[in-house]
Short mmCIF file of C-alpha atoms in Angstrom, two decimals:
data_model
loop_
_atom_site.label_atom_id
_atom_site.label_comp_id
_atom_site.label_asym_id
_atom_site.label_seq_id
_atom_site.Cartn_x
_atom_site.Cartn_y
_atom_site.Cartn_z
CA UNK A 93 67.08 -113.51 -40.36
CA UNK A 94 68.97 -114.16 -43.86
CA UNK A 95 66.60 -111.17 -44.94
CA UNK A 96 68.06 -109.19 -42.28
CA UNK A 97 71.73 -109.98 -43.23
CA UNK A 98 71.08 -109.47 -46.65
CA UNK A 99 69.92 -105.99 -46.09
CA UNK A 100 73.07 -105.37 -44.08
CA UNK A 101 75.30 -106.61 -46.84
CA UNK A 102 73.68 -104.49 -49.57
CA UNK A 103 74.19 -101.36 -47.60
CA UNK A 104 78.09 -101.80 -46.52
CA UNK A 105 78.33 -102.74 -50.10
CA UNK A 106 76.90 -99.50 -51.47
CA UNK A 107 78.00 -97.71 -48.46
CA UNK A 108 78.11 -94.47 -50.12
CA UNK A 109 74.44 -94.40 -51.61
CA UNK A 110 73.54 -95.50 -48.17
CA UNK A 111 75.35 -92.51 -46.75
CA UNK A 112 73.57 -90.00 -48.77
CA UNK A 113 70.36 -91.73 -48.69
CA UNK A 114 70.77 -91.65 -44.46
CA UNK A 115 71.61 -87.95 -45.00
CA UNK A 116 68.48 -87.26 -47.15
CA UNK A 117 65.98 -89.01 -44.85
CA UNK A 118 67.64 -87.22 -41.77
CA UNK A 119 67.51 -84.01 -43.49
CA UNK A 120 63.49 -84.58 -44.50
CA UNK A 121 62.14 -85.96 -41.40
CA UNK A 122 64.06 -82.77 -39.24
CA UNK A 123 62.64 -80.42 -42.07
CA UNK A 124 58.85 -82.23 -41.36
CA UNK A 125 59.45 -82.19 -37.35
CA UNK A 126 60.05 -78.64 -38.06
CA UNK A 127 56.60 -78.14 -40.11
CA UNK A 128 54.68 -79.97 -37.63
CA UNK A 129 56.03 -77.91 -35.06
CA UNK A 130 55.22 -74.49 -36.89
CA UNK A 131 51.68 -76.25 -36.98
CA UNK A 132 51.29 -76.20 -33.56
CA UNK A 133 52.06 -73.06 -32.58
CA UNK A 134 49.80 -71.71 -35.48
CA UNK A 135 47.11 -74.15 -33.82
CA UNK A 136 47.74 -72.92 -30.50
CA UNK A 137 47.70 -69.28 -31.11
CA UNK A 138 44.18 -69.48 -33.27
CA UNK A 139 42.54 -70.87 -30.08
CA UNK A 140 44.16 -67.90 -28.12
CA UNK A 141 42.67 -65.76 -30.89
CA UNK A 142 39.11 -67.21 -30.49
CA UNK A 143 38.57 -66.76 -26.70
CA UNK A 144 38.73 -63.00 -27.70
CA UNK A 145 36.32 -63.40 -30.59
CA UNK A 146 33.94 -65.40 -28.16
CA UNK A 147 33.63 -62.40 -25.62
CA UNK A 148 30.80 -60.41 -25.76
CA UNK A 149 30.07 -57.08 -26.76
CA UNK A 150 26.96 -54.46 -26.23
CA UNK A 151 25.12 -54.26 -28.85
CA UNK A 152 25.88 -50.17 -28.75
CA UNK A 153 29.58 -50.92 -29.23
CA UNK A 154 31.02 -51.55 -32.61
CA UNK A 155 33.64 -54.22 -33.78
CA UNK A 156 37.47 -52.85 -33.64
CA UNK A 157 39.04 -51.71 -36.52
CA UNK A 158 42.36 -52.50 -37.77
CA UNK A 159 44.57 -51.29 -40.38
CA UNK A 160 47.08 -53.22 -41.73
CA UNK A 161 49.67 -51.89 -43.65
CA UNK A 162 52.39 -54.36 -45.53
CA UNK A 163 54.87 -54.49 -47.01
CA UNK A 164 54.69 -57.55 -49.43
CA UNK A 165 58.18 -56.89 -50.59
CA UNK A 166 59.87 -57.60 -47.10
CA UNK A 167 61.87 -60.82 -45.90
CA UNK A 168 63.25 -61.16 -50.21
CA UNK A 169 59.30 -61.19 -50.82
CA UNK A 170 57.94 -63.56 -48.50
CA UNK A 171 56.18 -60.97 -46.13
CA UNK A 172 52.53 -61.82 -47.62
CA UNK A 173 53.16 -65.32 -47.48
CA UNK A 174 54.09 -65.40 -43.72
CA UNK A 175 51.21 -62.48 -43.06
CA UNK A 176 48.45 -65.29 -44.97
CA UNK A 177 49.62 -68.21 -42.69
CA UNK A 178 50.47 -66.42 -39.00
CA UNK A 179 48.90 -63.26 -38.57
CA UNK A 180 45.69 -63.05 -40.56
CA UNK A 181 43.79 -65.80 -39.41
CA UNK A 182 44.94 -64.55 -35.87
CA UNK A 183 43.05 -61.27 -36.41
CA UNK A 184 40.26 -62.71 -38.19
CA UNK A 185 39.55 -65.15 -35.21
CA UNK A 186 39.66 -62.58 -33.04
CA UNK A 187 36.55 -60.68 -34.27
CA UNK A 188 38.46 -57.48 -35.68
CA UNK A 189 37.62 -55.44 -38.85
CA UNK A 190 40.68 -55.97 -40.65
CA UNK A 191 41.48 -53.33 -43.60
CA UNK A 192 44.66 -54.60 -45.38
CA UNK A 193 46.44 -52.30 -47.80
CA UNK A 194 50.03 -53.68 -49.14
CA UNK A 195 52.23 -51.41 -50.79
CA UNK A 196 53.62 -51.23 -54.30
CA UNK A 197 56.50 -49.18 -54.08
CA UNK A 198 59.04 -48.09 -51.64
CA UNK A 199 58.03 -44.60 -50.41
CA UNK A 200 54.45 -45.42 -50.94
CA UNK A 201 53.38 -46.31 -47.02
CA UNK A 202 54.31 -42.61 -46.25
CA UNK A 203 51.94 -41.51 -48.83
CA UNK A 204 49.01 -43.92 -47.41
CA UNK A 205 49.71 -42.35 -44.21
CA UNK A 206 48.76 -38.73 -45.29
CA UNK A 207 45.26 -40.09 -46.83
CA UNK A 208 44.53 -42.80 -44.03
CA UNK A 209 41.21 -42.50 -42.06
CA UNK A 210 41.21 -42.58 -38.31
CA UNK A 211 41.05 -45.96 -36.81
CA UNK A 212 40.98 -48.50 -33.51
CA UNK A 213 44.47 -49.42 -34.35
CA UNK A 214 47.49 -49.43 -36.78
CA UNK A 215 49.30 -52.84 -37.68
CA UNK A 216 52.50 -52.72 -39.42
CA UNK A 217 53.29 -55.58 -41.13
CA UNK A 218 57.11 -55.65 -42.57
CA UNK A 219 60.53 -54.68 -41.32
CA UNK A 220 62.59 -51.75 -39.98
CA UNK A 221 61.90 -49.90 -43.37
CA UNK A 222 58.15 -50.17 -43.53
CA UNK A 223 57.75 -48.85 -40.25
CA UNK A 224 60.16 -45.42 -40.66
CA UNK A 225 58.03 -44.85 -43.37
CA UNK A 226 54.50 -45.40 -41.51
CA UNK A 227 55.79 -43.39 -38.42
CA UNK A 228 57.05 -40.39 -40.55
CA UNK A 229 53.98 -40.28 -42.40
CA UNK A 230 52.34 -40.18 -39.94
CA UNK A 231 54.15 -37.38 -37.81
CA UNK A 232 54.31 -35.48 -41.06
CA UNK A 233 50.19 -34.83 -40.82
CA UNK A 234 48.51 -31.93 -39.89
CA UNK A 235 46.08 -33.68 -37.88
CA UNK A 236 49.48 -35.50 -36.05
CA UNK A 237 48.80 -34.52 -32.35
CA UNK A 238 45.54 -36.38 -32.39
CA UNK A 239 46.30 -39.25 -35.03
CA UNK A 240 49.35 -40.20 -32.76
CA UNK A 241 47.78 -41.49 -29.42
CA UNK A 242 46.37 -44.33 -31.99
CA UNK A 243 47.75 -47.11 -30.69
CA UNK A 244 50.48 -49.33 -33.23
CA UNK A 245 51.15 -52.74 -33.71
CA UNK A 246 54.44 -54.20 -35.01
CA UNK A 247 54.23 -57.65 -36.81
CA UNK A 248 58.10 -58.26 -37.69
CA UNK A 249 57.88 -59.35 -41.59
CA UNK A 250 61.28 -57.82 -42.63
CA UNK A 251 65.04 -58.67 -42.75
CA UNK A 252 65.78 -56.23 -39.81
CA UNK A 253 63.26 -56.03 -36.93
CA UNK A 254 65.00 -53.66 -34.17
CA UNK A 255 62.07 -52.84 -32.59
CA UNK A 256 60.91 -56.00 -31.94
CA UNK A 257 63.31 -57.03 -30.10
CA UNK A 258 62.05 -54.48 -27.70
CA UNK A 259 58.40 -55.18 -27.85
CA UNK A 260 57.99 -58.61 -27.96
CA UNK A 261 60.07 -61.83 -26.35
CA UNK A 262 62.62 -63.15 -28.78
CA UNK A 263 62.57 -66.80 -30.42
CA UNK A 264 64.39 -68.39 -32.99
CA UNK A 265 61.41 -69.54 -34.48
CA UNK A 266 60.23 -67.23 -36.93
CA UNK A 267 56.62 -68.08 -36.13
CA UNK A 268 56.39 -67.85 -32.84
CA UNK A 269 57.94 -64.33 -33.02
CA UNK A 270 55.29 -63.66 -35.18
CA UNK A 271 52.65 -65.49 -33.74
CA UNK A 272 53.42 -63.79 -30.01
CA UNK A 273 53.80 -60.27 -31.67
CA UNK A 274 50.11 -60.66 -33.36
CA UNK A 275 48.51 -61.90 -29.85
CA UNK A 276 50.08 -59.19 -27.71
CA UNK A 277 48.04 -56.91 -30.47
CA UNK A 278 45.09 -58.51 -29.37
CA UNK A 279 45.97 -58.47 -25.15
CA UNK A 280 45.46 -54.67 -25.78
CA UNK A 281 49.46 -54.15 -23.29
CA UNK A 282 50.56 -50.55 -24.69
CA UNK A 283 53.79 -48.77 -23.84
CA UNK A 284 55.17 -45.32 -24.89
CA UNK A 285 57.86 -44.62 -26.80
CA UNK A 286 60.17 -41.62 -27.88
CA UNK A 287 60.71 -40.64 -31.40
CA UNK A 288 63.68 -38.71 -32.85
CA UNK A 289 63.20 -35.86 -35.55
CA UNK A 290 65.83 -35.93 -38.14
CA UNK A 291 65.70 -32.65 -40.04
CA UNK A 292 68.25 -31.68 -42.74
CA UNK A 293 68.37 -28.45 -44.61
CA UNK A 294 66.24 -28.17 -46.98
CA UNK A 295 64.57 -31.73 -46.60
CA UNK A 296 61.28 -32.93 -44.57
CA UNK A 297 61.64 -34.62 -41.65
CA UNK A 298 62.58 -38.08 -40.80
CA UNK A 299 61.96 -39.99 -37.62
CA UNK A 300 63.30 -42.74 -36.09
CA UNK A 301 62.53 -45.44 -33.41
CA UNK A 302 66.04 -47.01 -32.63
CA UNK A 303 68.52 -43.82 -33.44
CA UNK A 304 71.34 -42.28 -36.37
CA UNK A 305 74.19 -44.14 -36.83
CA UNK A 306 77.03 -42.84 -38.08
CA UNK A 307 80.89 -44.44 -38.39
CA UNK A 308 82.75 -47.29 -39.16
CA UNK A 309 81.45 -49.87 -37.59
CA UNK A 310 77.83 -49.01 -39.71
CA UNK A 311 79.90 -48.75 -42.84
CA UNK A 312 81.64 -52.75 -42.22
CA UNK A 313 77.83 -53.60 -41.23
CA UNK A 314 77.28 -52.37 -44.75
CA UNK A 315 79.20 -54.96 -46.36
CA UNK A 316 78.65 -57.98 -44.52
CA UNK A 317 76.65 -59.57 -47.21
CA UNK A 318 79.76 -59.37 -49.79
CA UNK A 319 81.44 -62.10 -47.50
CA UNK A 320 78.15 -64.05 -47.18
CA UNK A 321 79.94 -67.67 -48.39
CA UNK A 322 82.29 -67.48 -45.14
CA UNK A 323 79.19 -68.51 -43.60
CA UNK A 324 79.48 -67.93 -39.63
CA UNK A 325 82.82 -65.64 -40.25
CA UNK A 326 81.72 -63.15 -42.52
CA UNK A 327 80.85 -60.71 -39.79
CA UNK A 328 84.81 -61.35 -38.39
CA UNK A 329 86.15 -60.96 -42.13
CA UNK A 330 84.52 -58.07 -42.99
CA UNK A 331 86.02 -56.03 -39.74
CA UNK A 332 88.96 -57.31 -41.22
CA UNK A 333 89.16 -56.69 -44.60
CA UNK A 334 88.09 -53.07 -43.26
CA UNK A 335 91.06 -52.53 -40.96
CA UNK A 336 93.21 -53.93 -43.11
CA UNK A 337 91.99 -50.80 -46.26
CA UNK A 338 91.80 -48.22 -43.74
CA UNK A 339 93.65 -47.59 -40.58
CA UNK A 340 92.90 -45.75 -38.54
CA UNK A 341 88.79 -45.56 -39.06
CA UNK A 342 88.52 -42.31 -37.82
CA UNK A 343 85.31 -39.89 -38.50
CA UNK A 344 84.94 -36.15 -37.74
CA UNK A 345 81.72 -34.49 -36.62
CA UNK A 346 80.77 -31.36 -35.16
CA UNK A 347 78.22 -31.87 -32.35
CA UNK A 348 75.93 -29.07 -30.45
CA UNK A 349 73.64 -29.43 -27.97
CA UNK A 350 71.66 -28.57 -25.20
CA UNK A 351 72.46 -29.80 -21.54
CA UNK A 352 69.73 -32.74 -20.78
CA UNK A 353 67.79 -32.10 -17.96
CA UNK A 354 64.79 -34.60 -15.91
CA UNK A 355 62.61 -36.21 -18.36
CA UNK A 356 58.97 -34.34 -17.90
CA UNK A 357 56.36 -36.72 -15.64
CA UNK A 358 54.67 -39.41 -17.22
CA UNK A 359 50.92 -38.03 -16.18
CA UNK A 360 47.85 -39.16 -17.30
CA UNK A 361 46.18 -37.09 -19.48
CA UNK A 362 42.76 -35.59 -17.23
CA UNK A 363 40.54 -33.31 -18.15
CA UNK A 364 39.98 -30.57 -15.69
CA UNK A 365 35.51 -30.78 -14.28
CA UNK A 366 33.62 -27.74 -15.50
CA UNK A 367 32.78 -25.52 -12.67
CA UNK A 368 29.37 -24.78 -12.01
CA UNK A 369 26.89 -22.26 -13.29
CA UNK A 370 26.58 -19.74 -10.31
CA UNK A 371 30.53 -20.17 -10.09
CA UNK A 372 30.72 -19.22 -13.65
CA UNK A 373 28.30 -16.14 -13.50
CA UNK A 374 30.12 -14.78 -11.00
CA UNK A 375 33.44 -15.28 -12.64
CA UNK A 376 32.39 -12.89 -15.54
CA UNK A 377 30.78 -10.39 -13.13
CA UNK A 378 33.86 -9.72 -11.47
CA UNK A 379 35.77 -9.90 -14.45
CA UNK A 380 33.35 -7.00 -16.01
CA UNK A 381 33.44 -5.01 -13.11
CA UNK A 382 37.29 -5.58 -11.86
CA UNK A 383 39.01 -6.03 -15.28
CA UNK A 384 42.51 -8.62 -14.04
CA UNK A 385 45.21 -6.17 -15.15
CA UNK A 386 47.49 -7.75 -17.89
CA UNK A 387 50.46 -9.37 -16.38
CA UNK A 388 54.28 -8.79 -18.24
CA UNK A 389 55.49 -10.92 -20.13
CA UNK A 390 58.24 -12.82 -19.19
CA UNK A 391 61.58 -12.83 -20.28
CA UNK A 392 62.87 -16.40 -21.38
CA UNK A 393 66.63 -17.18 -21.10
CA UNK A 394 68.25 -17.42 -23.87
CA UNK A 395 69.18 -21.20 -24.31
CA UNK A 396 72.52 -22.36 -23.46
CA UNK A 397 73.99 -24.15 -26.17
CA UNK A 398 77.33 -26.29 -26.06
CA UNK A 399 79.47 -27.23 -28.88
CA UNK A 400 82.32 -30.21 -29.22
CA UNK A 401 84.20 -31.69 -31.96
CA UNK A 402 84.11 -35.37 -32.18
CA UNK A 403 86.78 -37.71 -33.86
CA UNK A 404 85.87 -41.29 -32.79
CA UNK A 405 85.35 -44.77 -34.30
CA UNK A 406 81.52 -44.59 -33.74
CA UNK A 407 78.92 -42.00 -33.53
CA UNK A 408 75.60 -43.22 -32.12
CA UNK A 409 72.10 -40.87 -31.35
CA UNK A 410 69.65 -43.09 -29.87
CA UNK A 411 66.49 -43.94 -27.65
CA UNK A 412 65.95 -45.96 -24.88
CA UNK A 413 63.67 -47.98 -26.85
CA UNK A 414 66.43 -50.87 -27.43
CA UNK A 415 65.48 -54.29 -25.98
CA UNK A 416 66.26 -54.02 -22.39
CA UNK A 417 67.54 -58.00 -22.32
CA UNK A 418 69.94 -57.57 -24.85
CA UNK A 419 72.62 -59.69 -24.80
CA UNK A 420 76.33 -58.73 -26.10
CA UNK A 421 78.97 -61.41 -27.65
CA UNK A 422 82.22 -61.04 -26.38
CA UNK A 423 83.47 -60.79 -30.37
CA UNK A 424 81.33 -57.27 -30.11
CA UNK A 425 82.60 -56.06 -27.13
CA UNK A 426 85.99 -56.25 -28.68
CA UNK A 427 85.22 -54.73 -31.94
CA UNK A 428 82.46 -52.34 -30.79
CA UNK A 429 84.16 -49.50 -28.87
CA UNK A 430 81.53 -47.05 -29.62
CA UNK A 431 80.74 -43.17 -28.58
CA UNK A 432 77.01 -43.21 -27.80
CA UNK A 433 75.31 -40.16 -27.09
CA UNK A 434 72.44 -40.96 -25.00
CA UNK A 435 69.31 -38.52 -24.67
CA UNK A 436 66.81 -40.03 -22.69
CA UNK A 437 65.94 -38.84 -19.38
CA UNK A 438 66.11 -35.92 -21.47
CA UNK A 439 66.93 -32.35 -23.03
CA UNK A 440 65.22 -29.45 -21.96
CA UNK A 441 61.85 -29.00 -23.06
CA UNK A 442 60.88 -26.18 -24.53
CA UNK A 443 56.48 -25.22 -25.34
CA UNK A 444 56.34 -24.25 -29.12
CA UNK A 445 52.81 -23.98 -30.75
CA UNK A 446 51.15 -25.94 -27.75
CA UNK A 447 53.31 -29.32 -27.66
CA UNK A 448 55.81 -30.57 -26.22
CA UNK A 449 59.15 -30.39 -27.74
CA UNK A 450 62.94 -31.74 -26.64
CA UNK A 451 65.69 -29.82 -28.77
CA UNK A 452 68.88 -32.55 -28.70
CA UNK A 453 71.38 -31.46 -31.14
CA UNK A 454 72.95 -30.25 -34.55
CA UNK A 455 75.20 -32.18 -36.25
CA UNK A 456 77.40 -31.29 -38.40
CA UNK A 457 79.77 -34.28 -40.65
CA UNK A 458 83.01 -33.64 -42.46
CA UNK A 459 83.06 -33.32 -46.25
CA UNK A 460 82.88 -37.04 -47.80
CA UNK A 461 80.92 -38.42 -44.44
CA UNK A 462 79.75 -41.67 -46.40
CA UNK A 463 76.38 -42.40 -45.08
CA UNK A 464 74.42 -43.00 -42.60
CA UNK A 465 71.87 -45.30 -40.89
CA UNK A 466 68.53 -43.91 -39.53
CA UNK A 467 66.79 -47.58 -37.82
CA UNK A 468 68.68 -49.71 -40.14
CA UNK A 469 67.80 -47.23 -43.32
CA UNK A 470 70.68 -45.82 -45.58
CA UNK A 471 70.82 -41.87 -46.25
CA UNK A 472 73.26 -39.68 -47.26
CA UNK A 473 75.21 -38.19 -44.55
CA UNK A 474 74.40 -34.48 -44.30
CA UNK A 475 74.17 -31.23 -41.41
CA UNK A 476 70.96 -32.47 -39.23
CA UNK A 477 69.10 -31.33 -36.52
CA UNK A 478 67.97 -34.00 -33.99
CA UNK A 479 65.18 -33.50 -32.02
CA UNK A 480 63.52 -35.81 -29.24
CA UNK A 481 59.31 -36.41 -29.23
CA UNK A 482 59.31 -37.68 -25.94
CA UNK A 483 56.47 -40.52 -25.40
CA UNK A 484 55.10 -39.37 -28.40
CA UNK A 485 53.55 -42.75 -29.71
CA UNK A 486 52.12 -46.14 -28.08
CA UNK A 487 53.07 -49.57 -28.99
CA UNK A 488 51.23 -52.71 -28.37
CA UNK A 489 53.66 -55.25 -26.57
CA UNK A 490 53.64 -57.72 -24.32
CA UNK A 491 53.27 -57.56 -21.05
CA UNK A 492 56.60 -59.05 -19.74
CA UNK A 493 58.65 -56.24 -22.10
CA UNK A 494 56.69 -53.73 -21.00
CA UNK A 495 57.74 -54.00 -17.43
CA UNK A 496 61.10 -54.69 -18.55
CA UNK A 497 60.89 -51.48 -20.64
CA UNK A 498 59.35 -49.20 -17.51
CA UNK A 499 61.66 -50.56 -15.36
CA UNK A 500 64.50 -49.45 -17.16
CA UNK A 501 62.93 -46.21 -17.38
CA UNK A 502 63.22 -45.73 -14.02
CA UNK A 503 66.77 -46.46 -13.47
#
């Protein structure tokens, strides 16, 4: 008991050691509770993994393959680390043929795109920027009509991961989000997606996931960082600061566009039966003897274009790929009072070179427009044209978004 007491004693005494040594030991057992816990769900989803390497296959049928492109520059450089530890032994287990190619420069995933091989599936492993780049690479091939019904996978390595909070259930833990995003990959859950075409001038095409976004809200998003040791207020300050250089934030664009009309019918794809032979040999006999007489062609309507200035706070293009659960803060409420132009159920459709193709709009920015942000990406603001690829590519997600996502579809 004197032991006891003298313990006591000794820490009142040195009561401030004892404070930071309480703090230290707090700090380390919460930050190996934490590893242990990371652990575990690593654990958990390598047994997931292996009841899909354990299922048979016929011995005609070949092992999947996967290509993996990262980004090992993503998340301040810790994408490969976090790829190593969460996602590859997840593929691995699950009996894939995993090709990984990483990057070396920014640019250089578009360039892989143009040379890459066809294959089972495409991983993309990195943030909002990898993936632009992989997508308009990708659209930007010759062979793009067939190369795009490969199915993609998203594995959120990056800074800024828009799109996953549409494909895959969010989590504070970094882990799990990447943990559940690899095994939805494997659960084989696909769901289709628009893409917008982003054309300038004289430039190649961009396109985009999420949507442009142009204004002043994207330019104060800009500059967040600056105000980064106001820790929870820097987002507050930095709409502050703003309003208090420039009042009021207003931006001038010139829009045109067509009127949207009913999104085309999500069909499946079927391939009409060949007829038979006596139906066929007929067929040319009476086309030899009774030659079909050429029919006129017809005359298309012009298309109806409508033009409007804009001068708003805001000016927003995008999908209806966001996350259909998202939840809004009342501070953005207040401070986002945007102008969104929304194009999905969608723009009339018009049949150019055999595929299907959704004219939106022309914009056109006021000298000294700043930039903009195409999925989270900074360009130059400039005259575009915008056009929507409706459904044009499959992501693999899980299965509770993609109800989520159909369902709000339909509404």
């Amino acid at each position: 008991m004197a032991r006891v007491v003298k313990v006591f004693v000794t820490l009142r005494n040195h009561w401030k050691k004892s404070t930071v040594a309480a703090c230290a030991l707090s700090y380390g057992g919460h930050w190996l509770y934490g590893k242990h816990c990371d652990n575990l769900l690593r654990r958990d989803a390598c047994l997931a993994a292996r009841e899909f390497g354990r299922q048979q296959i016929s011995p005609q049928e070949q092992l999947k393959k996967a290509t993996v492109i990262l980004n090992p520059a993503a998340c301040r450089g810790k994408a490969n680390n976090l790829f190593e530890k969460n996602a590859a032994p997840i593929l691995h287990l699950a009996g894939m043929e995993v090709t990984l190619v990483k990057t070396d420069y920014e640019g250089q995933a578009k360039k892989l795109m143009e040379l890459m091989e066809q294959t089972d599936m495409l991983i993309v492993a990195g943030g909002d920027g990898t993936l632009q780049e992989v997508i308009t690479g990708l659209l930007r091939r010759a062979d793009h009509e067939s190369f795009s019904k490969t199915p993609i996978g998203f594995i959120p390595l990056g800074s800024h991961n828009s799109l996953s909070e549409s494909l895959h259930i969010l989590s504070d833990n970094q882990v799990k989000h990447i943990t559940s995003a690899t095994l939805s990959i494997l659960q084989g859950e696909t769901v289709p997606l628009d893409v917008l075409q982003i054309k300038g001038e004289k430039e190649q095409p961009v396109f985009a996931l999420i949507g442009l976004r142009w204004g002043a809200f994207r330019d104060v998003a800009s500059t967040i960082k600056k105000y980064w040791y106001l820790g929870p207020l820097k987002i507050k300050a930095a709409h502050w600061f703003s309003t208090l250089r420039e009042w009021p934030q207003v931006h001038e664009a010139s829009v045109s566009y067509i009127a949207p009309t009913l999104r085309p019918p999500d069909l499946p794809e079927q391939k009409p039966q060949r007829p038979n032979l006596m139906y066929r040999i007929a067929r040319r006999l009476k086309n030899y003897w009774y030659p079909p007489i050429p029919e006129s062609p017809k005359v298309e309507e012009p298309e109806r274009w409508d033009e409007r200035t804009l001068s708003t706070l805001e000016l927003s293009i995008q999908t209806q790929n966001k996350n259909p659960v998202q939840t809004v803060s009342t501070f953005y409420l207040f401070f986002n009072i945007y102008i969104y132009i929304y194009f999905y159920l969608v723009a009339t459709t018009t049949k150019v070179t055999g595929c299907l193709n959704c004219l939106l709009s022309c914009l056109s920015f006021s000298e000294g427009a700043g930039f903009y942000n195409i999925d989270n990406e900074e360009y130059e603001a400039m005259s575009v044209e915008v056009r929507l690829l409706p459904r044009k590519l499959h992501f693999f997600c899980s299965a509770e978004r993609r109800e989520q996502l159909l369902t709000q579809w339909l509404m």
